[in-house]
């Protein structure tokens, strides 16, 4: 129990860091009046959007809270509320820091690159540490309360259900925030570019474009708040699933408490190492921004390796722990430690692969730039080719991770590896949340008419943001891929638990599961049906998300055209566009469009369970839903990686023309050339790919899994 | 045995029909000298390409023949040769008819639409009937020889292995022909359009474009020969897998011979109904070409329903047949008959859904046309959205098919449904092979400077060809989806057979399988590994294919630019371009590019088997390979449907501008408008999607499965 308090202290440290970093950001120069005015518009828009988004989610959340309360009891409903509220808080604070740091980054960039980097990274780190810290605190504190004052044993059903519900709360925020934010940001970006850059011929971030503020708002609500909710969920769900697995695998043994504590301890220590890592982000003599960020990441990774050792030593110890599977595979602390190290190695490999596929200077992006020379069509073809191909190496890394951790310590080993991967979330989110701040800083510099050199500095920061954003998405989906096994194992173990209990002589509990014999073999056609229907979710979901972005962008195009017609002075610079209307239109569009696709992964397991039950009976229904959980990850992994890597590659292919791209025949193509125009088309296509549909697949995968777990709990409670 | 002779007679009927249709096509007017000259270029190019392709495949094939012969014996190797040679023959004859019918269709279109339709459809029907007929003859005759003169029992291993090898032979041709042909045709199309339409500003099929003959050659080698090989394979593999299942399910029972004959009988009768159906293709009073084709398809479907009844009556009878699974599910002839009817219903549903997603006048294509109004980027975004969404309904239809047939008659019921689906192949291929003929006819009309009305007639025929091509692809991948269960069942049943035999007391055979306990449960991490690695194949394969098209197109762009530079008279019409060089460059590019991706699905099961065996032992290796077979279909189904439907939708969205597209605000956009230009980008992207990568996924799925089956045979033979 002492270790649990230590974990809680680590979680609190993240809040201390957050307060310190916020004060440090706020203390810096906020720029001139014009800059502050523009930043004010962005802040207002972002707050208005988030208020509206949270109000809508809140309405859904209250209904679910009451339903969960009635079905599973109020301690479980409280878990749901904790997950949802803490996720919302992390996103809300993070975004509020982001919209204040943007103008300060622009102001600092007037002095030096190092200054701009310092503020932008600190702002990102606030979001990062709060995501990891609040997620850990939510799980650890509620676990402490449930097993302490409330007097439950660690393996009591109510504890397991409450933790799963906490994950569900986080998932709900995550899917809405990812989709809503994604639709907002890319609706603004695509729509604004089409009508501004293409039709009116004015540059990006030109203050004459009425959609320009909405574009900057979008960076914050999508890439900051949306991404924070996503990683919060991944973090919470992974820790919870690992704890649930420990509770099931080691049920009735002495080690159950310490193995349940082990994932919490790893995450706690990794928060400390992430905080230490932030101080390693320093611009070197070569002025490489990416190099500075990587110094922080690698420092965190190295310290975390030691930290996992400390966590092992503190909780489970290095010696024998127990058997982790039916075959009686005995594991020691050393085995689990190596699984943790493998988690770190997988993270490193995925970061490297993602950078290869999305970074300027490597073959994939160069091939897209080259294909732009022959036109729009070949640019898109090559981009799609890269996006499809980019799935191969991450999949192989994940497969190696599964095999190696399983050989070392069974499924629990895989779970520990994913937990350790997620332990780095604080640092990884910091790298990502840095992106919208620098993007906004560039926008503010442009709109406020700051000197060209300032824009040059913010552009340099922004280019790095593109890669770090892709890296984070690769990391999130990679951990989801590895975590899928863990979630499926949790589903299967839970199901077995209920079935065994229900069939005990004289059992009165869990009678819904009496006589149920799930068959997860691939030879069972209902397993194939589950795989296919699960596999459909990411495709259908992605299609709906892409359409939504197109529709939102279309509404912005019309609004901007209308403003240009009504106020001819806008283009001359004598009239001010109405930025608020564009923000308002997008807010309404994003909220409206996010509802249906969000419900798809929530309802799918429920519909399929009762559908198959009606046709083929209860056992097959459980088989089909189980298979669905794997089906959604099997296609989701590929869809998400291909979309996020492909989109990042398209974006940087466009950027490669800014300094002039030298094609295969030695000709140099600049901004404004036909090749550059073709690359802009690819970037436009890549936008909703990488920032709306792709990243939203991640919460869709996990929400399907967590709903299935809750469904089991509800059926068990009812029966 | 008498029924088997009837089946062979049905197969021979297809050849009789082919001879009659070829004579009928050849007897019609071959147009003027200029038309014949152009057609001659196309013919020469197509023959040169096919010669080279078959030479390359032949070299690979001889090696495999020898290896198979040494590993599994010469009767099995002979099966491989039969499959490969007959598939090549069907493609070769079909294409040779196609390159002669093109000019005759153009000539007939000078008189009337009905005349053009008649010749083009008859030419397509030759390919269609030969594909179905030769595939059926190959299987039926070799089965007759093996079980007759050679004296084997129907369930002898050598019979099963020889039939599987026949499927493998067909698969090998299929993957090479689909990929090689696909790369050729789209390399020519994309490259020719880029340099002709976009750079030089000359229309499609303009004789001044040196790539224009290559483009017309491509239609024949890709859409005719490539597609024929694909369907030949699907047909052969499905019939073989169904026979293998019957051999295993009913082993040792009296009904085994009649149930093995049943799929052959269904296919035999369906050839007759397909031939009858061709005579229903008649232009009605409304001049609807699609309507005329549908009349033929629906007539075939209706007669086939009766035909399946006749086949049931002739072979298995209507009464009880036996148990089809471990649970002892008893089936009757009626059950199997209804499974056949379900197969026809699935075909109808998929045809309807594909037309909805790719036809002009429905929401999906209209939404892409509308998105073109706001630019290249939104066109591509909406096209991708449609492509992702288009996977939903076919998947649901396939799931319903799986569930319904399984409830009726277990996995054997599913196999009978797929067999019946494939029974319609003659008619479906006829609809598809009609496409390149009309496409070529249009090209010849343009190049020969025929009057505008002729081009109008051929364009009308061509537009329909786009939809029928998409329909065929939907049908091919749909049957593969349903057939995946059958192939996996064949793998599993074969494996169980060997394992059981190996573990019998005192057994000396199949000792490689002694003590093997495959575990196909989703709870086994090696099953997840297999699903992920299998799932990767379609993505990686698709990515490589897209890159190959881009590269082939790039080489054409350079060649055409070089010709324009070297011979300035080409553009003025005073010098003749060198068509042959463009054809030659593409031929080399296509052959070179097809090798590596073709080997991917061939080698993947072998590499994974021995890789997993080294790490986790033999049982897990069999589990992982089994899971891989399902993994490749779970993602392959979605990748293939999304690519083929999406590509078809993009193509027709472009076509919608030809008669003027009225957008949401009531404005009309014509050919040459900015919206039309944006739609051309989408079409360019859709080209390799729908004609190279998407359709090639289909053979990739099946070759993975068939290689796994052969691998079992080899291991069994060796052990």
Coordinates of C-alpha atoms in Angstrom, one line a residue, chain B residues 76-564:
Chain B
X76 CA 0.1 -33.6 -58.9
X77 CA 2.6 -31.6 -61.0
X78 CA 0.4 -32.4 -64.0
X79 CA -2.5 -30.8 -62.2
X80 CA -0.4 -27.7 -61.7
X81 CA 0.4 -27.6 -65.4
X82 CA -3.2 -28.1 -66.4
X83 CA -4.4 -25.2 -64.3
X84 CA -1.7 -22.9 -65.5
X85 CA -2.0 -23.8 -69.2
X86 CA -5.8 -23.7 -69.4
X87 CA -5.9 -20.4 -67.7
X88 CA -3.3 -19.0 -70.1
X89 CA -5.2 -20.4 -73.0
X90 CA -8.5 -18.8 -71.9
X91 CA -6.7 -15.4 -71.5
X92 CA -4.9 -15.8 -74.8
X93 CA -7.9 -16.7 -76.9
X94 CA -10.1 -14.1 -75.2
X95 CA -7.6 -11.4 -75.8
X96 CA -7.1 -12.4 -79.4
X97 CA -10.8 -12.1 -80.0
X98 CA -10.9 -8.8 -78.2
X99 CA -8.2 -7.2 -80.3
X100 CA -10.1 -8.2 -83.5
X101 CA -13.6 -7.3 -82.2
X102 CA -12.6 -3.8 -81.3
X103 CA -12.3 -2.6 -84.9
X104 CA -15.5 -4.5 -85.9
X105 CA -17.4 -2.9 -83.0
X106 CA -16.3 0.5 -84.2
X107 CA -17.4 -0.4 -87.7
X108 CA -20.7 -1.7 -86.5
X109 CA -21.2 1.4 -84.4
X110 CA -21.2 3.4 -87.7
X111 CA -24.5 1.7 -88.5
X112 CA -26.2 1.3 -85.1
X113 CA -25.9 1.1 -81.4
X114 CA -27.4 -2.4 -81.4
X115 CA -24.9 -3.6 -83.9
X116 CA -22.0 -2.3 -81.8
X117 CA -23.4 -3.8 -78.7
X118 CA -23.9 -7.2 -80.4
X119 CA -20.3 -7.6 -81.5
X120 CA -18.7 -6.2 -78.4
X121 CA -20.9 -8.4 -76.1
X122 CA -20.3 -11.5 -78.2
X123 CA -16.5 -10.9 -78.0
X124 CA -16.8 -10.6 -74.3
X125 CA -18.9 -13.7 -74.1
X126 CA -16.2 -15.7 -75.8
X127 CA -13.8 -14.9 -73.0
X128 CA -16.5 -15.5 -70.4
X129 CA -17.5 -18.9 -71.7
X130 CA -14.0 -20.0 -72.2
X131 CA -13.0 -19.0 -68.7
X132 CA -15.8 -20.9 -67.1
X133 CA -15.7 -23.8 -69.6
X134 CA -12.0 -24.4 -69.6
X135 CA -11.8 -24.2 -65.8
X136 CA -14.6 -26.6 -65.4
X137 CA -13.2 -29.0 -68.1
X138 CA -9.8 -28.9 -66.4
X139 CA -11.1 -29.9 -63.1
X140 CA -13.8 -32.4 -64.3
X141 CA -11.6 -34.1 -66.9
X142 CA -8.6 -34.4 -64.7
X143 CA -10.8 -35.7 -61.9
X144 CA -12.4 -38.2 -64.3
X145 CA -8.9 -39.4 -65.4
X146 CA -7.6 -39.6 -61.8
X147 CA -10.6 -41.6 -60.6
X148 CA -11.2 -43.5 -63.8
X149 CA -8.2 -44.8 -65.9
X150 CA -5.7 -44.0 -63.1
X151 CA -7.8 -45.9 -60.6
X152 CA -7.7 -43.6 -57.6
X153 CA -10.6 -43.3 -55.2
X154 CA -12.2 -39.8 -55.1
X155 CA -10.8 -39.2 -51.6
X156 CA -7.2 -40.4 -52.3
X157 CA -4.6 -37.9 -51.2
X158 CA -3.2 -37.8 -54.7
X159 CA -6.6 -36.7 -56.1
X160 CA -7.0 -34.0 -53.5
X161 CA -3.4 -32.8 -54.0
X162 CA -3.6 -32.8 -57.8
X163 CA -6.8 -30.7 -57.7
X164 CA -5.2 -28.2 -55.3
X165 CA -2.2 -28.0 -57.5
X166 CA -4.5 -27.3 -60.4
X167 CA -5.8 -24.4 -58.4
X168 CA -2.3 -23.3 -57.7
X169 CA -1.4 -23.4 -61.4
X170 CA -4.4 -21.1 -62.1
X171 CA -3.4 -18.9 -59.2
X172 CA 0.1 -18.4 -60.5
X173 CA -1.1 -17.2 -63.9
X174 CA -3.7 -15.1 -62.2
X175 CA -1.4 -13.1 -59.9
X176 CA 1.1 -12.4 -62.6
X177 CA -1.4 -11.6 -65.3
X178 CA -3.5 -9.4 -63.0
X179 CA -0.5 -7.5 -61.8
X180 CA 1.5 -7.3 -65.0
X181 CA -1.6 -6.5 -67.0
X182 CA -2.7 -4.0 -64.4
X183 CA 0.6 -2.2 -64.3
X184 CA 0.8 -2.1 -68.1
X185 CA -2.7 -0.8 -68.6
X186 CA -2.6 1.9 -65.9
X187 CA 1.0 2.9 -66.6
X188 CA -0.1 3.6 -70.2
X189 CA -3.4 5.3 -69.2
X190 CA -2.0 7.5 -66.4
X191 CA 1.3 8.3 -68.3
X192 CA -0.5 8.9 -71.6
X193 CA -3.1 11.2 -70.0
X194 CA -0.5 13.2 -68.1
X195 CA 1.7 14.0 -71.0
X196 CA -1.1 14.1 -73.6
X197 CA -4.2 15.6 -72.0
X198 CA -2.4 17.7 -69.4
X199 CA 0.9 18.8 -70.9
X200 CA 0.2 18.8 -74.7
X201 CA -3.5 19.6 -74.4
X202 CA -4.6 16.9 -76.9
X203 CA -7.6 14.8 -76.3
X204 CA -7.6 11.1 -75.2
X205 CA -7.0 8.7 -78.0
X206 CA -5.5 11.4 -80.2
X207 CA -3.3 9.6 -82.8
X208 CA -0.5 12.2 -82.2
X209 CA 0.1 10.8 -78.7
X210 CA 2.7 8.1 -78.9
X211 CA 1.2 6.4 -75.8
X212 CA -2.2 6.0 -77.3
X213 CA -1.7 2.6 -78.8
X214 CA -0.2 1.4 -75.6
X215 CA -3.3 2.6 -73.8
X216 CA -5.5 0.5 -76.0
X217 CA -3.1 -2.5 -75.7
X218 CA -3.4 -2.1 -72.0
X219 CA -7.2 -2.4 -72.0
X220 CA -6.8 -5.8 -73.6
X221 CA -3.9 -7.2 -71.5
X222 CA -5.3 -5.9 -68.3
X223 CA -9.1 -5.9 -68.4
X224 CA -9.4 -8.9 -70.7
X225 CA -6.5 -11.3 -70.3
X226 CA -5.7 -10.2 -66.7
X227 CA -9.3 -10.4 -65.6
X228 CA -9.9 -13.7 -67.4
X229 CA -7.0 -15.3 -65.4
X230 CA -8.4 -13.9 -62.2
X231 CA -11.8 -15.4 -62.7
X232 CA -10.4 -18.6 -64.0
X233 CA -8.5 -19.0 -60.8
X234 CA -11.5 -18.0 -58.5
X235 CA -13.6 -20.5 -60.4
X236 CA -11.1 -23.4 -60.3
X237 CA -10.0 -22.8 -56.7
X238 CA -13.6 -22.6 -55.5
X239 CA -14.7 -25.8 -57.3
X240 CA -11.7 -27.6 -56.0
X241 CA -12.1 -26.4 -52.4
X242 CA -15.7 -27.4 -52.4
X243 CA -14.8 -30.9 -53.7
X244 CA -12.0 -31.2 -51.2
X245 CA -14.5 -30.3 -48.4
X246 CA -16.9 -32.9 -49.6
X247 CA -14.1 -35.5 -49.7
X248 CA -13.3 -34.7 -46.1
X249 CA -16.8 -34.2 -44.7
X250 CA -18.3 -37.3 -46.2
X251 CA -15.1 -39.5 -46.2
X252 CA -16.0 -43.1 -46.0
X253 CA -19.7 -42.6 -46.7
X254 CA -21.6 -43.6 -49.8
X255 CA -22.5 -40.0 -50.6
X256 CA -18.9 -38.9 -51.0
X257 CA -18.8 -39.4 -54.8
X258 CA -22.1 -37.6 -55.4
X259 CA -21.3 -34.7 -53.1
X260 CA -17.9 -34.3 -54.8
X261 CA -19.8 -34.3 -58.1
X262 CA -22.4 -31.8 -57.0
X263 CA -20.3 -28.6 -57.4
X264 CA -19.2 -29.8 -60.8
X265 CA -22.8 -30.4 -61.8
X266 CA -23.9 -26.9 -60.6
X267 CA -21.1 -25.3 -62.6
X268 CA -21.9 -27.4 -65.7
X269 CA -25.5 -26.5 -65.8
X270 CA -24.7 -22.9 -65.1
X271 CA -22.6 -22.8 -68.2
X272 CA -25.6 -23.8 -70.2
X273 CA -27.8 -21.2 -68.5
X274 CA -25.1 -18.6 -69.1
X275 CA -25.1 -19.5 -72.8
X276 CA -28.8 -19.2 -72.9
X277 CA -28.6 -15.9 -71.1
X278 CA -26.4 -14.4 -73.7
X279 CA -29.3 -14.5 -76.2
X280 CA -31.3 -12.3 -73.9
X281 CA -28.9 -9.4 -74.3
X282 CA -31.0 -7.3 -76.7
X283 CA -31.3 -3.6 -76.9
X284 CA -34.9 -2.6 -75.8
X285 CA -37.0 0.2 -77.1
X286 CA -35.5 2.6 -74.5
X287 CA -32.0 2.0 -76.0
X288 CA -30.6 1.2 -72.5
X289 CA -27.4 -0.7 -72.9
X290 CA -27.2 -1.5 -69.2
X291 CA -30.7 -2.7 -69.4
X292 CA -29.8 -5.0 -72.3
X293 CA -26.9 -6.5 -70.4
X294 CA -29.0 -6.8 -67.2
X295 CA -31.6 -8.7 -69.2
X296 CA -29.0 -11.3 -70.0
X297 CA -27.7 -11.4 -66.4
X298 CA -31.1 -11.8 -64.8
X299 CA -32.2 -14.4 -67.3
X300 CA -29.0 -16.4 -66.5
X301 CA -29.7 -16.0 -62.8
X302 CA -33.3 -17.2 -63.1
X303 CA -32.4 -20.2 -65.2
X304 CA -29.5 -21.0 -62.9
X305 CA -31.9 -21.2 -60.0
X306 CA -33.7 -23.9 -61.9
X307 CA -30.4 -25.4 -62.9
X308 CA -29.2 -25.7 -59.3
X309 CA -32.4 -27.7 -58.7
X310 CA -31.6 -30.0 -61.6
X311 CA -28.1 -30.5 -60.4
X312 CA -29.4 -31.3 -56.9
X313 CA -31.8 -33.8 -58.4
X314 CA -29.2 -35.4 -60.6
X315 CA -26.5 -35.9 -58.0
X316 CA -27.2 -35.7 -54.3
X317 CA -31.0 -35.9 -54.5
X318 CA -33.5 -33.9 -52.4
X319 CA -33.5 -36.2 -49.3
X320 CA -31.1 -36.6 -46.3
X321 CA -27.4 -36.6 -47.2
X322 CA -25.5 -36.8 -43.9
X323 CA -23.9 -34.9 -41.1
X324 CA -21.8 -32.0 -42.1
X325 CA -20.2 -31.1 -38.8
X326 CA -19.1 -32.4 -35.4
X327 CA -22.4 -31.3 -33.9
X328 CA -24.1 -33.7 -36.2
X329 CA -26.0 -31.2 -38.3
X330 CA -28.0 -33.3 -40.8
X331 CA -28.5 -31.8 -44.2
X332 CA -30.8 -32.7 -47.1
X333 CA -30.6 -31.9 -50.7
X334 CA -33.2 -29.1 -50.1
X335 CA -30.8 -27.4 -47.7
X336 CA -28.0 -27.5 -50.2
X337 CA -30.4 -26.2 -52.9
X338 CA -31.3 -23.2 -50.8
X339 CA -27.6 -22.6 -50.2
X340 CA -27.2 -22.4 -54.0
X341 CA -30.1 -20.0 -54.2
X342 CA -28.5 -17.9 -51.5
X343 CA -25.3 -17.8 -53.6
X344 CA -27.4 -16.3 -56.5
X345 CA -29.0 -13.8 -54.1
X346 CA -25.6 -12.7 -52.8
X347 CA -24.5 -12.2 -56.5
X348 CA -27.6 -10.1 -57.2
X349 CA -27.1 -8.0 -54.1
X350 CA -23.5 -7.3 -54.8
X351 CA -24.2 -6.3 -58.4
X352 CA -26.9 -3.9 -57.2
X353 CA -24.7 -2.4 -54.4
X354 CA -21.7 -2.0 -56.8
X355 CA -23.9 -0.2 -59.3
X356 CA -25.2 2.1 -56.6
X357 CA -21.6 3.0 -55.5
X358 CA -20.2 3.4 -59.0
X359 CA -23.1 4.4 -61.3
X360 CA -23.8 7.9 -62.5
X361 CA -27.0 9.2 -61.0
X362 CA -26.7 7.8 -57.5
X363 CA -25.6 9.7 -54.3
X364 CA -21.9 8.5 -54.1
X365 CA -20.8 9.5 -57.6
X366 CA -22.8 12.7 -57.4
X367 CA -21.1 13.6 -54.2
X368 CA -17.7 13.2 -55.9
X369 CA -18.8 15.3 -58.8
X370 CA -20.1 18.0 -56.4
X371 CA -16.8 17.9 -54.5
X372 CA -14.9 18.5 -57.7
X373 CA -16.5 21.9 -57.9
X374 CA -14.4 23.0 -54.9
X375 CA -11.2 21.6 -56.4
X376 CA -8.7 18.7 -56.8
X377 CA -8.3 18.1 -53.1
X378 CA -12.0 17.9 -52.2
X379 CA -12.6 15.6 -55.1
X380 CA -10.0 13.2 -53.8
X381 CA -11.2 13.5 -50.2
X382 CA -14.7 12.7 -51.2
X383 CA -13.6 9.8 -53.5
X384 CA -11.7 8.3 -50.6
X385 CA -14.7 8.7 -48.3
X386 CA -16.9 6.9 -50.9
X387 CA -14.3 4.2 -51.3
X388 CA -14.1 3.5 -47.6
X389 CA -17.9 3.7 -47.1
X390 CA -18.5 1.3 -50.1
X391 CA -17.2 -1.6 -48.1
X392 CA -20.1 -1.6 -45.6
X393 CA -23.0 -3.1 -47.6
X394 CA -21.0 -5.8 -49.4
X395 CA -19.6 -6.9 -46.0
X396 CA -23.0 -7.1 -44.5
X397 CA -24.3 -9.1 -47.5
X398 CA -21.3 -11.5 -47.1
X399 CA -21.9 -11.9 -43.4
X400 CA -25.6 -12.7 -44.0
X401 CA -24.5 -15.2 -46.6
X402 CA -22.1 -16.9 -44.2
X403 CA -24.6 -17.0 -41.4
X404 CA -27.6 -18.2 -43.5
X405 CA -25.6 -20.9 -45.4
X406 CA -24.0 -22.1 -42.2
X407 CA -27.3 -22.4 -40.5
X408 CA -28.7 -24.3 -43.4
X409 CA -25.9 -26.8 -44.1
X410 CA -22.7 -25.9 -42.2
X411 CA -19.5 -25.0 -44.0
X412 CA -20.4 -27.2 -46.9
X413 CA -23.5 -25.1 -47.4
X414 CA -21.3 -22.0 -47.6
X415 CA -19.1 -23.8 -50.2
X416 CA -22.1 -24.7 -52.3
X417 CA -23.3 -21.0 -52.2
X418 CA -19.9 -19.8 -53.4
X419 CA -19.8 -22.5 -56.1
X420 CA -23.2 -21.3 -57.4
X421 CA -22.0 -17.7 -57.3
X422 CA -19.0 -18.7 -59.4
X423 CA -21.4 -20.7 -61.7
X424 CA -22.4 -17.3 -63.1
X425 CA -18.8 -16.5 -64.0
X426 CA -19.4 -17.1 -67.7
X427 CA -22.0 -14.4 -67.9
X428 CA -20.3 -12.0 -65.5
X429 CA -17.0 -12.2 -67.3
X430 CA -18.8 -11.6 -70.6
X431 CA -20.1 -8.3 -69.1
X432 CA -16.6 -7.4 -68.1
X433 CA -14.7 -8.4 -71.2
X434 CA -17.1 -6.4 -73.2
X435 CA -15.4 -3.3 -71.6
X436 CA -12.0 -3.3 -73.3
X437 CA -13.6 -4.0 -76.7
X438 CA -15.8 -0.9 -76.5
X439 CA -13.0 1.1 -75.0
X440 CA -10.8 0.1 -77.9
X441 CA -13.6 0.7 -80.4
X442 CA -13.8 4.3 -79.1
X443 CA -10.1 4.7 -79.4
X444 CA -10.1 3.5 -83.0
X445 CA -13.1 5.7 -83.9
X446 CA -11.2 8.7 -82.6
X447 CA -7.9 7.9 -84.2
X448 CA -9.4 7.0 -87.5
X449 CA -11.3 10.2 -87.5
X450 CA -14.7 8.6 -87.8
X451 CA -17.7 10.9 -87.6
X452 CA -18.6 12.3 -84.1
X453 CA -21.8 10.2 -83.9
X454 CA -19.8 7.0 -84.0
X455 CA -17.6 8.2 -81.2
X456 CA -20.9 9.1 -79.3
X457 CA -22.1 5.5 -79.8
X458 CA -18.9 4.0 -78.6
X459 CA -18.7 6.4 -75.7
X460 CA -22.2 5.2 -74.6
X461 CA -21.0 1.6 -74.8
X462 CA -17.8 2.5 -72.9
X463 CA -19.6 4.3 -70.0
X464 CA -21.5 1.1 -69.4
X465 CA -18.3 -0.8 -69.5
X466 CA -17.0 1.2 -66.5
X467 CA -19.9 0.0 -64.4
X468 CA -19.8 -3.6 -65.5
X469 CA -16.1 -3.7 -64.8
X470 CA -16.7 -2.5 -61.3
X471 CA -19.5 -5.0 -60.9
X472 CA -17.3 -7.9 -61.9
X473 CA -14.6 -6.9 -59.4
X474 CA -17.2 -6.6 -56.7
X475 CA -18.4 -10.1 -57.6
X476 CA -14.9 -11.5 -57.7
X477 CA -13.9 -10.1 -54.3
X478 CA -17.3 -10.9 -52.8
X479 CA -17.0 -14.6 -53.8
X480 CA -13.5 -14.6 -52.4
X481 CA -14.8 -13.2 -49.1
X482 CA -17.4 -16.0 -48.8
X483 CA -14.9 -18.5 -50.2
X484 CA -12.3 -17.6 -47.6
X485 CA -14.2 -19.6 -45.1
X486 CA -14.2 -22.5 -47.5
X487 CA -10.5 -22.3 -48.1
X488 CA -9.7 -21.9 -44.4
X489 CA -12.0 -24.9 -43.7
X490 CA -10.1 -26.9 -46.3
X491 CA -6.8 -26.0 -44.6
X492 CA -8.1 -26.9 -41.2
X493 CA -9.7 -30.1 -42.4
X494 CA -6.6 -31.2 -44.2
X495 CA -4.5 -30.4 -41.2
X496 CA -6.8 -32.4 -38.9
X497 CA -6.7 -35.3 -41.3
X498 CA -2.9 -35.5 -41.2
X499 CA -2.8 -35.0 -37.5
X500 CA -5.3 -37.8 -36.8
X501 CA -3.6 -40.2 -39.2
X502 CA -0.1 -39.4 -37.8
X503 CA -1.3 -40.1 -34.2
X504 CA -3.0 -43.4 -34.9
X505 CA -1.4 -46.3 -33.1
X506 CA 1.5 -47.7 -35.2
X507 CA 1.1 -45.0 -37.9
X508 CA 4.1 -44.6 -40.2
X509 CA 2.6 -42.0 -42.5
X510 CA 2.5 -38.2 -42.0
X511 CA 4.9 -38.4 -39.1
X512 CA 5.7 -34.7 -39.5
X513 CA 2.3 -34.1 -37.9
X514 CA 2.8 -36.4 -34.9
X515 CA 1.9 -34.6 -31.7
X516 CA 0.9 -31.4 -33.5
X517 CA -2.0 -29.6 -31.7
X518 CA -2.9 -26.5 -33.6
X519 CA -4.8 -23.9 -31.6
X520 CA -6.9 -21.6 -33.8
X521 CA -8.4 -19.8 -30.8
X522 CA -8.1 -16.0 -30.8
X523 CA -6.7 -16.3 -27.3
X524 CA -3.5 -17.7 -28.8
X525 CA -1.1 -14.9 -29.5
X526 CA 0.3 -16.7 -32.6
X527 CA -3.2 -16.5 -34.0
X528 CA -3.2 -12.8 -33.5
X529 CA 0.3 -12.7 -35.1
X530 CA -1.0 -14.6 -38.1
X531 CA -4.0 -12.3 -38.4
X532 CA -1.8 -9.2 -38.4
X533 CA 0.8 -10.6 -40.8
X534 CA -1.9 -11.9 -43.1
X535 CA -3.7 -8.5 -42.8
X536 CA -0.5 -6.8 -43.9
X537 CA -0.3 -8.5 -47.2
X538 CA -3.0 -6.6 -49.0
X539 CA -1.8 -3.3 -47.8
X540 CA 1.9 -3.9 -48.6
X541 CA 0.9 -5.5 -51.9
X542 CA -1.4 -2.6 -52.8
X543 CA 1.3 -0.1 -51.9
X544 CA 3.9 -1.8 -54.1
X545 CA 1.4 -2.1 -57.0
X546 CA 0.5 1.6 -56.8
X547 CA 4.2 2.6 -56.8
X548 CA 4.8 0.3 -59.8
X549 CA 2.1 2.1 -61.8
X550 CA 3.5 5.4 -60.8
X551 CA 6.9 4.3 -62.0
X552 CA 5.6 2.8 -65.2
X553 CA 3.6 6.0 -65.9
X554 CA 6.7 8.1 -65.3
X555 CA 8.7 6.1 -67.9
X556 CA 6.0 6.7 -70.4
X557 CA 5.9 10.4 -69.7
X558 CA 9.6 10.6 -70.4
X559 CA 9.3 8.6 -73.6
X560 CA 6.5 10.7 -74.9
X561 CA 8.2 13.9 -74.1
X562 CA 11.4 12.6 -75.8
X563 CA 9.4 11.7 -78.9
X564 CA 7.8 15.2 -79.0

